[in-house]
PDB file of C-alpha atoms in Angstrom:
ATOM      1  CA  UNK A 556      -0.139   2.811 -19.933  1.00 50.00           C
ATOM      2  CA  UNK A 557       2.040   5.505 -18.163  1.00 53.00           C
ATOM      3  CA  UNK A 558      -0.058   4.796 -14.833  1.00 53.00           C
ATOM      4  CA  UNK A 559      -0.122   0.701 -15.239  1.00 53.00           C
ATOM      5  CA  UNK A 560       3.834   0.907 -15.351  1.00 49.00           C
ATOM      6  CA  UNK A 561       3.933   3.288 -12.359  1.00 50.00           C
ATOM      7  CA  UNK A 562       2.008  -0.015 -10.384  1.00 52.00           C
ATOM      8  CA  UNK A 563       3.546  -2.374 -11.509  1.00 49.00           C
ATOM      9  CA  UNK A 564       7.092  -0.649 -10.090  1.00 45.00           C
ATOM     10  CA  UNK A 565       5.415  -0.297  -7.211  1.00 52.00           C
ATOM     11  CA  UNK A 566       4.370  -4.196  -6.751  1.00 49.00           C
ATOM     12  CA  UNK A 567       8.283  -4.764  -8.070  1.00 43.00           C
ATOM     13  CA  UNK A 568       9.431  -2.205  -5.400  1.00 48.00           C
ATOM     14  CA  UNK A 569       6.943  -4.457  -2.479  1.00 46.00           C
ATOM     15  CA  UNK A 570       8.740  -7.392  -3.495  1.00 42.00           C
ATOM     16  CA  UNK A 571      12.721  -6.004  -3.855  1.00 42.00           C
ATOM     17  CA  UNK A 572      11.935  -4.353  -0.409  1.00 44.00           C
ATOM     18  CA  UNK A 573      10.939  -7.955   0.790  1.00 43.00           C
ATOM     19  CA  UNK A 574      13.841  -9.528   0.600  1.00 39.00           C
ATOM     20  CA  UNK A 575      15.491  -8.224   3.296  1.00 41.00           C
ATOM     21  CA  UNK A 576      15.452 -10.424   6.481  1.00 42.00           C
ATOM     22  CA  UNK A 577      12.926  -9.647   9.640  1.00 48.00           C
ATOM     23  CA  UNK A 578      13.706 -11.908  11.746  1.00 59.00           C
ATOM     24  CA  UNK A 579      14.493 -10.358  15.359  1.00 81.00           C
ATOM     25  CA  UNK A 580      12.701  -6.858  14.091  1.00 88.00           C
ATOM     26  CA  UNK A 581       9.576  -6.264  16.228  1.00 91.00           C
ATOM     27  CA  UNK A 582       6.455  -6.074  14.862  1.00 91.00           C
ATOM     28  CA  UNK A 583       2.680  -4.941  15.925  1.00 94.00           C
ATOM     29  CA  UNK A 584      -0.459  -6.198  14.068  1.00 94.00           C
ATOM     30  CA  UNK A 585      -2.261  -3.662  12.823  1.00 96.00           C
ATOM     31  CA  UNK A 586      -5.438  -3.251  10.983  1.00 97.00           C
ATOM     32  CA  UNK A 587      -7.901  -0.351   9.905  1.00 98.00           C
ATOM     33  CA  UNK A 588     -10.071   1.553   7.303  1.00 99.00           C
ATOM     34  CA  UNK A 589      -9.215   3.552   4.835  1.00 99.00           C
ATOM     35  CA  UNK A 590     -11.752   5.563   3.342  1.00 99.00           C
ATOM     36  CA  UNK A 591     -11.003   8.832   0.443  1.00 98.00           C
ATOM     37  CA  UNK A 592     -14.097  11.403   0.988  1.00 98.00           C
ATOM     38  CA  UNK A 593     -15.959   9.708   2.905  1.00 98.00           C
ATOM     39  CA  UNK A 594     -15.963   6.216   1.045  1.00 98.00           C
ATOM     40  CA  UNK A 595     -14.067   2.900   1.428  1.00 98.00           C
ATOM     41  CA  UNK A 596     -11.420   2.353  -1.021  1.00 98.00           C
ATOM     42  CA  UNK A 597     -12.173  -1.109  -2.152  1.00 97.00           C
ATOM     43  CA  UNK A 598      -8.975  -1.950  -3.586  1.00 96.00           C
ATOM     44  CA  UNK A 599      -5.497  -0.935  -3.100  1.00 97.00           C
ATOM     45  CA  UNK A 600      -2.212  -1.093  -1.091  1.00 97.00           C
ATOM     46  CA  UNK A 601      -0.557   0.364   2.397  1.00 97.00           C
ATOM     47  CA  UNK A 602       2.515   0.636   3.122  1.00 97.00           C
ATOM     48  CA  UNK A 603       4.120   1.291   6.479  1.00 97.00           C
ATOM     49  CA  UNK A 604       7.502   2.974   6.282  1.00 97.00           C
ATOM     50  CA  UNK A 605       9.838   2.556   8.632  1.00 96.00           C
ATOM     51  CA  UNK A 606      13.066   4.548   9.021  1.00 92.00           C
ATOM     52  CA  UNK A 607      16.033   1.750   9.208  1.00 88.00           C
ATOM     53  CA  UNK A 608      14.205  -1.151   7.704  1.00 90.00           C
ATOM     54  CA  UNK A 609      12.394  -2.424   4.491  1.00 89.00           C
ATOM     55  CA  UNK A 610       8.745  -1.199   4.853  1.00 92.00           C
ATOM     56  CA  UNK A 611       5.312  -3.645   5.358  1.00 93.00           C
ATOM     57  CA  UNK A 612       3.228  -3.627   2.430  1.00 93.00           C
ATOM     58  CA  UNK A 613      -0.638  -4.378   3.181  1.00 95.00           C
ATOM     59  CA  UNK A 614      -4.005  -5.048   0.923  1.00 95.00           C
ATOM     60  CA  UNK A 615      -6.654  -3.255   1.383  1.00 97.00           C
ATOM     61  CA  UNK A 616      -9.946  -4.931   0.192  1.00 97.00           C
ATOM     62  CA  UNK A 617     -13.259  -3.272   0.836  1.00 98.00           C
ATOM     63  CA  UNK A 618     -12.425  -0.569   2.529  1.00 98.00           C
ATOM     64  CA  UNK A 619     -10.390  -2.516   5.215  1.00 98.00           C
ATOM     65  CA  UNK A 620      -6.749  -3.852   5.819  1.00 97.00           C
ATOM     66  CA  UNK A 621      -4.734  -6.042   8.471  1.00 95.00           C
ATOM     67  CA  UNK A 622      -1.585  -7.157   9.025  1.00 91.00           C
ATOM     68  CA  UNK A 623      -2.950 -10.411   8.212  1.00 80.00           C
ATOM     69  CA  UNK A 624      -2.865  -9.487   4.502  1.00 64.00           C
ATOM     70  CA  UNK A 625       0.514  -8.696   4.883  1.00 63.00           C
ATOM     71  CA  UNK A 626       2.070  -9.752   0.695  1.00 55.00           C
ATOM     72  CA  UNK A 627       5.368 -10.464   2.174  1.00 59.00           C
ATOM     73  CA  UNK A 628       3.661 -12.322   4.933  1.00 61.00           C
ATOM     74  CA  UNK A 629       5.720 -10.482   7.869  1.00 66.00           C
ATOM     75  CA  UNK A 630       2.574 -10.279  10.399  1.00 74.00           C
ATOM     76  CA  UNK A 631       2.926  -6.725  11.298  1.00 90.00           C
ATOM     77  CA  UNK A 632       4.465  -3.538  10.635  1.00 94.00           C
ATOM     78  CA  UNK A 633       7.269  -2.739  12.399  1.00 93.00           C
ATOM     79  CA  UNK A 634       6.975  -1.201  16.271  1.00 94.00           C
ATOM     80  CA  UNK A 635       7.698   3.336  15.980  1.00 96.00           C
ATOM     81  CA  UNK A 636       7.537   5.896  14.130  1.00 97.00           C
ATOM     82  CA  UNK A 637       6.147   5.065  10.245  1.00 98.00           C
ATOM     83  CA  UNK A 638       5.492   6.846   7.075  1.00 98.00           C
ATOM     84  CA  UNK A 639       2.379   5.916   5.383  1.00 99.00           C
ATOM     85  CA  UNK A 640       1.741   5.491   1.800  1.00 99.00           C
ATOM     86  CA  UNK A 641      -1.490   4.484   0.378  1.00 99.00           C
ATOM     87  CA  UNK A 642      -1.978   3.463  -3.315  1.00 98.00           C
ATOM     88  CA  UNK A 643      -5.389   2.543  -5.415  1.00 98.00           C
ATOM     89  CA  UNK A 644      -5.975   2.665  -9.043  1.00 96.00           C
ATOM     90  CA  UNK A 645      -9.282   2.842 -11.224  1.00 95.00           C
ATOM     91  CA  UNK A 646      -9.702   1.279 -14.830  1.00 94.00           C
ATOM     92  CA  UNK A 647     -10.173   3.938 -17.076  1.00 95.00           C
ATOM     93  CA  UNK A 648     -12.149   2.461 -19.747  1.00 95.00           C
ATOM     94  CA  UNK A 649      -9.303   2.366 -22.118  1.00 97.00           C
ATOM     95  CA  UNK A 650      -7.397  -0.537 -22.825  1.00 96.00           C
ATOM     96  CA  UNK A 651      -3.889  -0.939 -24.517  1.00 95.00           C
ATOM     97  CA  UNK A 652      -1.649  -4.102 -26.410  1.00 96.00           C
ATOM     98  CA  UNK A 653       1.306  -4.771 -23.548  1.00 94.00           C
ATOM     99  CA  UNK A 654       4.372  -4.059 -25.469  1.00 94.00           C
ATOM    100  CA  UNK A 655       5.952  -7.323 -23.821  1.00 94.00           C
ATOM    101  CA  UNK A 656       3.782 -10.042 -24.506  1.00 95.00           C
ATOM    102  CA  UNK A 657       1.159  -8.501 -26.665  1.00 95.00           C
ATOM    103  CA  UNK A 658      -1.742  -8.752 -24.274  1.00 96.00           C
ATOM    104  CA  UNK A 659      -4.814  -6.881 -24.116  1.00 95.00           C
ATOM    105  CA  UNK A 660      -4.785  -4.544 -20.740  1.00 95.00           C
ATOM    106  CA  UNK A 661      -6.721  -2.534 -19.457  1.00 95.00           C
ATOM    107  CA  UNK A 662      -5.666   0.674 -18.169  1.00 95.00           C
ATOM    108  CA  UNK A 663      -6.122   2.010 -14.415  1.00 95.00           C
ATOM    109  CA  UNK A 664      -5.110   5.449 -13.324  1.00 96.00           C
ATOM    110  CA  UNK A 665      -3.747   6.004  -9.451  1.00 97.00           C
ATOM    111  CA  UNK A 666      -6.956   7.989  -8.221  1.00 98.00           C
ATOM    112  CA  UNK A 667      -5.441   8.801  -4.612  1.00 98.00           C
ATOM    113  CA  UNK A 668      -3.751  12.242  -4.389  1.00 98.00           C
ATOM    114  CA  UNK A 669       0.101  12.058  -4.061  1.00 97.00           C
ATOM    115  CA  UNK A 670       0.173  13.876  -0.778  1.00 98.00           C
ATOM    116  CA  UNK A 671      -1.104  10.059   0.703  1.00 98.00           C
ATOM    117  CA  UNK A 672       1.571   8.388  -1.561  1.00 97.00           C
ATOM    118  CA  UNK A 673       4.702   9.683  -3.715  1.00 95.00           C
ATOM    119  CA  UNK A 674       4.555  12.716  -1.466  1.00 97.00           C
ATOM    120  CA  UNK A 675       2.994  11.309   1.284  1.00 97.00           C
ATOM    121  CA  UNK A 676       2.081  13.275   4.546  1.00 94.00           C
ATOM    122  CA  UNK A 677       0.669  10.016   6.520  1.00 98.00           C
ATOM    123  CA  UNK A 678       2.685   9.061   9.740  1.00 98.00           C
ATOM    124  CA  UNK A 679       1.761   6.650  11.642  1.00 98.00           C
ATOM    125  CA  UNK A 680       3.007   5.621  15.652  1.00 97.00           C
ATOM    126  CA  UNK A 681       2.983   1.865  15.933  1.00 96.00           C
ATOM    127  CA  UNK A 682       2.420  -0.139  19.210  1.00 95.00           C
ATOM    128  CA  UNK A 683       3.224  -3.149  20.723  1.00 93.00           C
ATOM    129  CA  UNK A 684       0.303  -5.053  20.548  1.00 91.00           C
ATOM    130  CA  UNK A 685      -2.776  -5.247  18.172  1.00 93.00           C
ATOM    131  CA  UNK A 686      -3.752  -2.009  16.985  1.00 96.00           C
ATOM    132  CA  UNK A 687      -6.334   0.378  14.542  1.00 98.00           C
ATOM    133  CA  UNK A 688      -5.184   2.951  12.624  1.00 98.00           C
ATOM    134  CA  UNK A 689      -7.276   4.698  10.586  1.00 99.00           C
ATOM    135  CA  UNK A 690      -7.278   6.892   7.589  1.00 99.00           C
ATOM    136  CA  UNK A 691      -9.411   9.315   6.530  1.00 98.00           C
ATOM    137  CA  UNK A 692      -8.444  10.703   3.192  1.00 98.00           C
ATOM    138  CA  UNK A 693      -9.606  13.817   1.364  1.00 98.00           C
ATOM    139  CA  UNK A 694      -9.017  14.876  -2.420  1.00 95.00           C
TER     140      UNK A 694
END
């Protein structure tokens, strides 16, 4: 349960983060893989932090993600210097009754090491213009 209220901060965090303006900030598109030992991660969420504004959060689906997926629909991650966080969970197997409205849940666990999220060492230079950015992760 501990990890399935850790995510669901983190989609409330997305969307507080959101509501700060955009308009006038510039923006790249960017799109890439991101893959943990080798494989895809086939669900999950990047975020490109910027230093003075709200940051860009981005699906990734299948291994894959674009600033065309952008959940705050922005288009693009804003133009510099970025910190990178990367989030996926996994179900566990276990479920659990949701204290709130006595639902059934299933639980997931956050299976990518913190250094690529709560203590993230991902930076990333964004360009004007469309680019890839990759990332490779290792446990």
């Amino acid at each position: 349960m501990k990890t399935h209220a850790f995510s669901s901060l983190l989609v409330l965090l997305c969307l507080l983060f959101s509501g700060c303006g955009g308009n006038g900030i510039p923006r790249a598109a960017v799109q890439g893989t991101v893959t943990l030992d080798g494989k895809p991660i086939e669900s999950g969420v990047i975020m490109f932090i910027p230093e003075t504004v709200a940051p860009v959060a981005l699906k990734i689906t299948g291994g894959h993600y674009d600033s065309e997926s952008d959940v705050n629909d922005r288009r693009g991650a804003v133009i510099g210097h970025c910190s990178v966080q990367i989030f996926a969970n996994r179900p566990t197997g276990r479920s659990y009754t949701d204290v709130m409205t006595g639902e059934k849940m299933e639980e997931t666990k956050q299976f990518v090491p913190a250094k690529y999220n709560e203590r993230t060492e991902l930076t990333a230079e964004v360009e004007a213009g469309r680019q890839t950015i990759d990332f490779h992760l290792e446990s």
